[in-house]
């Protein structure tokens, strides 16, 4: 793998094709489990493990899997990996396992995992597929972590609530003091939609600025041609 290919895969996963902000995949766990930063990041890390190993396994076996039954086989591979992760959480992080509940087994049906297996791992070599899974997972983790931190901070005035479930003896950070009454909407389902909407708006605004900066750095003729192409292209409808 060349350094440029590694940078492209990393940029796609962390930003350009970010699962949570650009592709809008796996919104159910993103919205439901992001009530605190610890819960959100924990689920994201579990998803990274599943995505990386699933991409590796599918890429290594892609020439032996009949095309007609590829989706059931992919799901069986993902389900086996999720079972391992689920049992590991139950054994070593039981309190966190009880908090995350059904969302660990639901990684099996998470469209982020299946989408990368089908769209990338089934068509590329094991090394690049594994890195793609890791980077897509990291892209999901930072979105989950930021969303969870926003909701926890505004809703309860704390950060890292529940960290004692992972690190015994640790405690949450009280940011706004013990007298902070909290903002309940932030940790309720409507707050998840509002917070994610703000993140997507910021993501799109940053992309617009990056595109404008890139055009300014191009020669005048290429910049004008790029602007003309953007002006004549209608945005694709969201699926």
PDB file of C-alpha atoms in Angstrom:
ATOM      1  CA  UNK A   1       0.000   0.000   0.000  1.00  0.00           C
ATOM      2  CA  UNK A   2       1.364   3.395  -0.984  1.00  0.00           C
ATOM      3  CA  UNK A   3       1.348   6.338   1.456  1.00  0.00           C
ATOM      4  CA  UNK A   4      -1.092   8.183  -0.834  1.00  0.00           C
ATOM      5  CA  UNK A   5      -3.517   5.255  -0.791  1.00  0.00           C
ATOM      6  CA  UNK A   6      -3.319   5.128   3.007  1.00  0.00           C
ATOM      7  CA  UNK A   7      -4.034   8.866   3.205  1.00  0.00           C
ATOM      8  CA  UNK A   8      -6.997   8.537   0.836  1.00  0.00           C
ATOM      9  CA  UNK A   9      -8.516   5.671   2.834  1.00  0.00           C
ATOM     10  CA  UNK A  10      -7.971   7.544   6.095  1.00  0.00           C
ATOM     11  CA  UNK A  11      -9.472  10.785   4.753  1.00  0.00           C
ATOM     12  CA  UNK A  12     -12.502   8.943   3.379  1.00  0.00           C
ATOM     13  CA  UNK A  13     -13.196   7.169   6.653  1.00  0.00           C
ATOM     14  CA  UNK A  14     -12.485  10.000   9.043  1.00  0.00           C
ATOM     15  CA  UNK A  15     -14.059  12.815   7.060  1.00  0.00           C
ATOM     16  CA  UNK A  16     -15.065  12.657   3.381  1.00  0.00           C
ATOM     17  CA  UNK A  17     -17.286   9.553   3.626  1.00  0.00           C
ATOM     18  CA  UNK A  18     -17.823   9.703   7.375  1.00  0.00           C
ATOM     19  CA  UNK A  19     -20.551   7.142   8.227  1.00  0.00           C
ATOM     20  CA  UNK A  20     -22.340   9.382  10.698  1.00  0.00           C
ATOM     21  CA  UNK A  21     -22.131  12.770   8.963  1.00  0.00           C
ATOM     22  CA  UNK A  22     -21.763  12.110   5.227  1.00  0.00           C
ATOM     23  CA  UNK A  23     -23.339   8.705   4.610  1.00  0.00           C
ATOM     24  CA  UNK A  24     -25.822   8.951   7.512  1.00  0.00           C
ATOM     25  CA  UNK A  25     -25.613   5.229   8.207  1.00  0.00           C
ATOM     26  CA  UNK A  26     -26.349   3.531  11.521  1.00  0.00           C
ATOM     27  CA  UNK A  27     -28.396   6.418  12.870  1.00  0.00           C
ATOM     28  CA  UNK A  28     -30.310   4.214  15.315  1.00  0.00           C
ATOM     29  CA  UNK A  29     -27.324   3.454  17.607  1.00  0.00           C
ATOM     30  CA  UNK A  30     -25.831   6.903  16.975  1.00  0.00           C
ATOM     31  CA  UNK A  31     -28.947   8.619  18.299  1.00  0.00           C
ATOM     32  CA  UNK A  32     -29.928   6.108  20.967  1.00  0.00           C
ATOM     33  CA  UNK A  33     -26.652   5.402  22.739  1.00  0.00           C
ATOM     34  CA  UNK A  34     -25.081   8.880  22.637  1.00  0.00           C
ATOM     35  CA  UNK A  35     -26.617  10.030  25.924  1.00  0.00           C
ATOM     36  CA  UNK A  36     -23.100  10.071  27.404  1.00  0.00           C
ATOM     37  CA  UNK A  37     -19.608  10.123  26.007  1.00  0.00           C
ATOM     38  CA  UNK A  38     -18.549   6.840  27.652  1.00  0.00           C
ATOM     39  CA  UNK A  39     -21.518   4.901  26.295  1.00  0.00           C
ATOM     40  CA  UNK A  40     -21.098   6.330  22.807  1.00  0.00           C
ATOM     41  CA  UNK A  41     -17.346   5.733  22.532  1.00  0.00           C
ATOM     42  CA  UNK A  42     -17.647   2.226  23.989  1.00  0.00           C
ATOM     43  CA  UNK A  43     -20.151   1.194  21.335  1.00  0.00           C
ATOM     44  CA  UNK A  44     -18.011   2.851  18.681  1.00  0.00           C
ATOM     45  CA  UNK A  45     -14.916   0.914  19.750  1.00  0.00           C
ATOM     46  CA  UNK A  46     -16.875  -2.340  19.648  1.00  0.00           C
ATOM     47  CA  UNK A  47     -17.989  -1.438  16.119  1.00  0.00           C
ATOM     48  CA  UNK A  48     -14.384  -0.759  15.058  1.00  0.00           C
ATOM     49  CA  UNK A  49     -13.348  -4.276  16.083  1.00  0.00           C
ATOM     50  CA  UNK A  50     -16.243  -5.834  14.186  1.00  0.00           C
ATOM     51  CA  UNK A  51     -15.683  -3.703  11.070  1.00  0.00           C
ATOM     52  CA  UNK A  52     -11.933  -4.298  10.897  1.00  0.00           C
ATOM     53  CA  UNK A  53     -12.083  -8.073  11.396  1.00  0.00           C
ATOM     54  CA  UNK A  54     -15.165  -8.480   9.189  1.00  0.00           C
ATOM     55  CA  UNK A  55     -13.464  -6.571   6.358  1.00  0.00           C
ATOM     56  CA  UNK A  56     -10.342  -8.701   6.763  1.00  0.00           C
ATOM     57  CA  UNK A  57     -12.294 -11.976   6.759  1.00  0.00           C
ATOM     58  CA  UNK A  58     -14.513 -11.082   3.801  1.00  0.00           C
ATOM     59  CA  UNK A  59     -11.590  -9.773   1.761  1.00  0.00           C
ATOM     60  CA  UNK A  60      -9.561 -12.911   2.418  1.00  0.00           C
ATOM     61  CA  UNK A  61     -12.498 -15.181   1.485  1.00  0.00           C
ATOM     62  CA  UNK A  62     -14.030 -13.103  -1.294  1.00  0.00           C
ATOM     63  CA  UNK A  63     -12.862 -15.420  -4.079  1.00  0.00           C
ATOM     64  CA  UNK A  64     -14.411 -18.449  -2.349  1.00  0.00           C
ATOM     65  CA  UNK A  65     -17.854 -16.956  -1.604  1.00  0.00           C
ATOM     66  CA  UNK A  66     -20.428 -17.515  -4.373  1.00  0.00           C
ATOM     67  CA  UNK A  67     -21.868 -14.213  -5.549  1.00  0.00           C
ATOM     68  CA  UNK A  68     -25.477 -15.393  -5.148  1.00  0.00           C
ATOM     69  CA  UNK A  69     -25.152 -16.062  -1.399  1.00  0.00           C
ATOM     70  CA  UNK A  70     -22.627 -13.386  -0.487  1.00  0.00           C
ATOM     71  CA  UNK A  71     -24.996 -11.307   1.708  1.00  0.00           C
ATOM     72  CA  UNK A  72     -26.034 -14.246   3.976  1.00  0.00           C
ATOM     73  CA  UNK A  73     -22.387 -15.256   4.286  1.00  0.00           C
ATOM     74  CA  UNK A  74     -21.362 -11.698   5.136  1.00  0.00           C
ATOM     75  CA  UNK A  75     -24.045 -11.516   7.822  1.00  0.00           C
ATOM     76  CA  UNK A  76     -22.933 -14.851   9.304  1.00  0.00           C
ATOM     77  CA  UNK A  77     -19.344 -13.605   9.540  1.00  0.00           C
ATOM     78  CA  UNK A  78     -20.456 -10.342  11.161  1.00  0.00           C
ATOM     79  CA  UNK A  79     -22.785 -12.188  13.563  1.00  0.00           C
ATOM     80  CA  UNK A  80     -19.963 -14.477  14.698  1.00  0.00           C
ATOM     81  CA  UNK A  81     -17.718 -11.484  15.402  1.00  0.00           C
ATOM     82  CA  UNK A  82     -20.474  -9.599  17.223  1.00  0.00           C
ATOM     83  CA  UNK A  83     -21.090 -12.652  19.404  1.00  0.00           C
ATOM     84  CA  UNK A  84     -17.422 -12.627  20.433  1.00  0.00           C
ATOM     85  CA  UNK A  85     -17.577  -8.899  21.227  1.00  0.00           C
ATOM     86  CA  UNK A  86     -20.860  -9.335  23.121  1.00  0.00           C
ATOM     87  CA  UNK A  87     -19.448 -12.132  25.296  1.00  0.00           C
ATOM     88  CA  UNK A  88     -16.265 -10.138  25.910  1.00  0.00           C
ATOM     89  CA  UNK A  89     -18.221  -7.122  27.144  1.00  0.00           C
ATOM     90  CA  UNK A  90     -20.338  -9.390  29.344  1.00  0.00           C
ATOM     91  CA  UNK A  91     -17.256 -11.011  30.854  1.00  0.00           C
ATOM     92  CA  UNK A  92     -14.980  -8.010  31.410  1.00  0.00           C
ATOM     93  CA  UNK A  93     -17.263  -4.936  31.424  1.00  0.00           C
ATOM     94  CA  UNK A  94     -20.502  -6.344  32.779  1.00  0.00           C
ATOM     95  CA  UNK A  95     -21.922  -3.062  34.091  1.00  0.00           C
ATOM     96  CA  UNK A  96     -21.265  -1.354  30.751  1.00  0.00           C
ATOM     97  CA  UNK A  97     -22.693  -4.396  28.987  1.00  0.00           C
ATOM     98  CA  UNK A  98     -25.960  -3.922  30.892  1.00  0.00           C
ATOM     99  CA  UNK A  99     -26.072  -0.239  29.954  1.00  0.00           C
ATOM    100  CA  UNK A 100     -25.429  -0.782  26.245  1.00  0.00           C
ATOM    101  CA  UNK A 101     -27.967  -3.607  26.234  1.00  0.00           C
ATOM    102  CA  UNK A 102     -29.385  -4.627  22.879  1.00  0.00           C
ATOM    103  CA  UNK A 103     -27.181  -2.234  20.904  1.00  0.00           C
ATOM    104  CA  UNK A 104     -24.168  -4.577  20.989  1.00  0.00           C
ATOM    105  CA  UNK A 105     -26.042  -7.480  19.320  1.00  0.00           C
ATOM    106  CA  UNK A 106     -27.611  -4.981  16.914  1.00  0.00           C
ATOM    107  CA  UNK A 107     -24.160  -4.309  15.413  1.00  0.00           C
ATOM    108  CA  UNK A 108     -25.003  -7.370  13.285  1.00  0.00           C
ATOM    109  CA  UNK A 109     -27.681  -5.373  11.469  1.00  0.00           C
ATOM    110  CA  UNK A 110     -25.784  -2.076  11.500  1.00  0.00           C
ATOM    111  CA  UNK A 111     -25.744  -0.915   7.891  1.00  0.00           C
ATOM    112  CA  UNK A 112     -22.326   0.708   8.384  1.00  0.00           C
ATOM    113  CA  UNK A 113     -20.683  -2.698   8.817  1.00  0.00           C
ATOM    114  CA  UNK A 114     -22.547  -4.465   6.024  1.00  0.00           C
ATOM    115  CA  UNK A 115     -22.114  -1.513   3.651  1.00  0.00           C
ATOM    116  CA  UNK A 116     -18.316  -1.495   3.965  1.00  0.00           C
ATOM    117  CA  UNK A 117     -18.089  -5.269   3.672  1.00  0.00           C
ATOM    118  CA  UNK A 118     -20.171  -5.237   0.477  1.00  0.00           C
ATOM    119  CA  UNK A 119     -18.862  -2.016  -1.076  1.00  0.00           C
ATOM    120  CA  UNK A 120     -15.159  -2.289  -0.212  1.00  0.00           C
ATOM    121  CA  UNK A 121     -13.924  -5.508   1.401  1.00  0.00           C
ATOM    122  CA  UNK A 122     -15.528  -7.750  -1.209  1.00  0.00           C
ATOM    123  CA  UNK A 123     -13.571  -5.948  -3.945  1.00  0.00           C
ATOM    124  CA  UNK A 124     -10.167  -5.187  -2.382  1.00  0.00           C
ATOM    125  CA  UNK A 125      -7.197  -6.916  -0.772  1.00  0.00           C
ATOM    126  CA  UNK A 126      -7.121  -7.785   2.956  1.00  0.00           C
ATOM    127  CA  UNK A 127      -4.707  -5.048   4.068  1.00  0.00           C
ATOM    128  CA  UNK A 128      -6.536  -2.107   2.494  1.00  0.00           C
ATOM    129  CA  UNK A 129      -9.891  -3.600   3.541  1.00  0.00           C
ATOM    130  CA  UNK A 130      -8.771  -3.862   7.169  1.00  0.00           C
ATOM    131  CA  UNK A 131      -7.502  -0.277   7.186  1.00  0.00           C
ATOM    132  CA  UNK A 132     -10.749   0.867   5.572  1.00  0.00           C
ATOM    133  CA  UNK A 133     -12.720  -0.836   8.352  1.00  0.00           C
ATOM    134  CA  UNK A 134     -10.564   0.753  11.038  1.00  0.00           C
ATOM    135  CA  UNK A 135     -10.794   4.242   9.543  1.00  0.00           C
ATOM    136  CA  UNK A 136     -14.530   4.052   8.961  1.00  0.00           C
ATOM    137  CA  UNK A 137     -14.882   2.871  12.549  1.00  0.00           C
ATOM    138  CA  UNK A 138     -12.724   5.726  13.832  1.00  0.00           C
ATOM    139  CA  UNK A 139     -14.848   8.151  11.831  1.00  0.00           C
ATOM    140  CA  UNK A 140     -17.895   6.781  13.606  1.00  0.00           C
ATOM    141  CA  UNK A 141     -16.163   6.896  17.009  1.00  0.00           C
ATOM    142  CA  UNK A 142     -15.259  10.578  16.866  1.00  0.00           C
ATOM    143  CA  UNK A 143     -18.788  11.488  15.806  1.00  0.00           C
ATOM    144  CA  UNK A 144     -20.254   9.346  18.580  1.00  0.00           C
ATOM    145  CA  UNK A 145     -17.808  10.768  21.120  1.00  0.00           C
ATOM    146  CA  UNK A 146     -18.486  14.374  20.151  1.00  0.00           C
ATOM    147  CA  UNK A 147     -22.245  13.844  20.053  1.00  0.00           C
ATOM    148  CA  UNK A 148     -22.217  12.057  23.411  1.00  0.00           C
ATOM    149  CA  UNK A 149     -20.033  14.754  24.975  1.00  0.00           C
ATOM    150  CA  UNK A 150     -22.327  17.531  23.707  1.00  0.00           C
ATOM    151  CA  UNK A 151     -25.479  15.870  25.015  1.00  0.00           C
ATOM    152  CA  UNK A 152     -23.946  14.888  28.357  1.00  0.00           C
ATOM    153  CA  UNK A 153     -22.381  18.295  28.930  1.00  0.00           C
ATOM    154  CA  UNK A 154     -25.543  20.251  28.130  1.00  0.00           C
ATOM    155  CA  UNK A 155     -27.938  17.744  29.666  1.00  0.00           C
ATOM    156  CA  UNK A 156     -26.156  16.923  32.910  1.00  0.00           C
ATOM    157  CA  UNK A 157     -23.173  19.276  33.125  1.00  0.00           C
ATOM    158  CA  UNK A 158     -20.679  16.393  33.313  1.00  0.00           C
ATOM    159  CA  UNK A 159     -18.174  14.556  31.140  1.00  0.00           C
ATOM    160  CA  UNK A 160     -17.167  10.884  31.305  1.00  0.00           C
ATOM    161  CA  UNK A 161     -20.171   9.831  33.365  1.00  0.00           C
ATOM    162  CA  UNK A 162     -19.988   6.067  33.804  1.00  0.00           C
ATOM    163  CA  UNK A 163     -16.204   5.882  33.364  1.00  0.00           C
ATOM    164  CA  UNK A 164     -16.081   3.819  36.577  1.00  0.00           C
ATOM    165  CA  UNK A 165     -17.655   0.954  34.621  1.00  0.00           C
ATOM    166  CA  UNK A 166     -14.444   0.752  32.583  1.00  0.00           C
ATOM    167  CA  UNK A 167     -11.822   2.114  34.989  1.00  0.00           C
ATOM    168  CA  UNK A 168     -12.662   1.255  38.622  1.00  0.00           C
ATOM    169  CA  UNK A 169     -12.073   4.186  40.935  1.00  0.00           C
ATOM    170  CA  UNK A 170     -12.401   6.816  38.210  1.00  0.00           C
ATOM    171  CA  UNK A 171     -15.209   9.368  38.344  1.00  0.00           C
ATOM    172  CA  UNK A 172     -17.003  11.789  36.070  1.00  0.00           C
ATOM    173  CA  UNK A 173     -15.880  15.400  35.658  1.00  0.00           C
ATOM    174  CA  UNK A 174     -18.432  17.937  36.875  1.00  0.00           C
ATOM    175  CA  UNK A 175     -18.025  20.873  34.498  1.00  0.00           C
ATOM    176  CA  UNK A 176     -20.751  23.288  35.582  1.00  0.00           C
ATOM    177  CA  UNK A 177     -20.728  22.550  39.310  1.00  0.00           C
ATOM    178  CA  UNK A 178     -23.073  20.592  41.534  1.00  0.00           C
ATOM    179  CA  UNK A 179     -25.772  23.278  41.325  1.00  0.00           C
ATOM    180  CA  UNK A 180     -26.283  22.851  37.577  1.00  0.00           C
ATOM    181  CA  UNK A 181     -29.891  21.760  37.067  1.00  0.00           C
ATOM    182  CA  UNK A 182     -29.252  20.254  33.641  1.00  0.00           C
ATOM    183  CA  UNK A 183     -31.151  20.561  30.387  1.00  0.00           C
ATOM    184  CA  UNK A 184     -33.287  17.441  30.111  1.00  0.00           C
ATOM    185  CA  UNK A 185     -34.100  17.797  26.397  1.00  0.00           C
ATOM    186  CA  UNK A 186     -30.427  17.287  25.524  1.00  0.00           C
ATOM    187  CA  UNK A 187     -30.388  13.706  26.821  1.00  0.00           C
ATOM    188  CA  UNK A 188     -33.846  12.834  25.506  1.00  0.00           C
ATOM    189  CA  UNK A 189     -34.401  11.550  21.928  1.00  0.00           C
ATOM    190  CA  UNK A 190     -35.254  15.025  20.527  1.00  0.00           C
ATOM    191  CA  UNK A 191     -31.922  16.300  21.814  1.00  0.00           C
ATOM    192  CA  UNK A 192     -30.124  13.607  19.813  1.00  0.00           C
ATOM    193  CA  UNK A 193     -31.738  14.831  16.589  1.00  0.00           C
ATOM    194  CA  UNK A 194     -30.967  18.480  17.370  1.00  0.00           C
ATOM    195  CA  UNK A 195     -27.324  17.750  18.250  1.00  0.00           C
ATOM    196  CA  UNK A 196     -26.748  15.542  15.213  1.00  0.00           C
ATOM    197  CA  UNK A 197     -28.367  18.155  12.973  1.00  0.00           C
ATOM    198  CA  UNK A 198     -25.952  20.795  14.291  1.00  0.00           C
ATOM    199  CA  UNK A 199     -22.989  18.493  13.687  1.00  0.00           C
ATOM    200  CA  UNK A 200     -24.109  17.794  10.109  1.00  0.00           C
ATOM    201  CA  UNK A 201     -24.598  21.527   9.475  1.00  0.00           C
ATOM    202  CA  UNK A 202     -21.097  22.261  10.795  1.00  0.00           C
ATOM    203  CA  UNK A 203     -19.689  19.389   8.703  1.00  0.00           C
ATOM    204  CA  UNK A 204     -21.297  20.762   5.526  1.00  0.00           C
ATOM    205  CA  UNK A 205     -20.158  24.320   6.285  1.00  0.00           C
ATOM    206  CA  UNK A 206     -16.558  23.162   6.758  1.00  0.00           C
ATOM    207  CA  UNK A 207     -16.713  21.237   3.483  1.00  0.00           C
ATOM    208  CA  UNK A 208     -17.925  24.343   1.652  1.00  0.00           C
ATOM    209  CA  UNK A 209     -15.017  26.348   3.074  1.00  0.00           C
ATOM    210  CA  UNK A 210     -12.524  23.611   2.146  1.00  0.00           C
ATOM    211  CA  UNK A 211     -13.872  23.483  -1.412  1.00  0.00           C
ATOM    212  CA  UNK A 212     -13.646  27.272  -1.728  1.00  0.00           C
ATOM    213  CA  UNK A 213     -10.078  27.255  -0.415  1.00  0.00           C
ATOM    214  CA  UNK A 214      -9.125  24.493  -2.870  1.00  0.00           C
ATOM    215  CA  UNK A 215     -10.562  26.511  -5.783  1.00  0.00           C
ATOM    216  CA  UNK A 216      -8.565  29.583  -4.732  1.00  0.00           C
ATOM    217  CA  UNK A 217      -5.365  27.529  -4.853  1.00  0.00           C
ATOM    218  CA  UNK A 218      -6.040  26.283  -8.397  1.00  0.00           C
ATOM    219  CA  UNK A 219      -4.986  28.166 -11.563  1.00  0.00           C
ATOM    220  CA  UNK A 220      -7.748  30.594 -12.689  1.00  0.00           C
ATOM    221  CA  UNK A 221      -8.832  28.497 -15.690  1.00  0.00           C
ATOM    222  CA  UNK A 222      -9.187  25.281 -13.641  1.00  0.00           C
ATOM    223  CA  UNK A 223     -10.973  27.100 -10.823  1.00  0.00           C
ATOM    224  CA  UNK A 224     -13.486  28.611 -13.259  1.00  0.00           C
ATOM    225  CA  UNK A 225     -14.092  25.223 -14.855  1.00  0.00           C
ATOM    226  CA  UNK A 226     -14.566  23.588 -11.429  1.00  0.00           C
ATOM    227  CA  UNK A 227     -17.030  26.298 -10.375  1.00  0.00           C
ATOM    228  CA  UNK A 228     -18.950  25.866 -13.643  1.00  0.00           C
ATOM    229  CA  UNK A 229     -19.185  22.122 -13.158  1.00  0.00           C
ATOM    230  CA  UNK A 230     -20.469  22.566  -9.606  1.00  0.00           C
ATOM    231  CA  UNK A 231     -23.013  25.129 -10.721  1.00  0.00           C
ATOM    232  CA  UNK A 232     -24.385  22.867 -13.437  1.00  0.00           C
ATOM    233  CA  UNK A 233     -24.706  19.774 -11.247  1.00  0.00           C
ATOM    234  CA  UNK A 234     -27.868  19.187  -9.288  1.00  0.00           C
ATOM    235  CA  UNK A 235     -27.427  17.703  -5.810  1.00  0.00           C
ATOM    236  CA  UNK A 236     -28.286  14.025  -5.569  1.00  0.00           C
ATOM    237  CA  UNK A 237     -31.447  13.162  -3.722  1.00  0.00           C
ATOM    238  CA  UNK A 238     -30.937  11.589  -0.319  1.00  0.00           C
ATOM    239  CA  UNK A 239     -31.769   7.918  -0.233  1.00  0.00           C
TER     240      UNK A 239
END
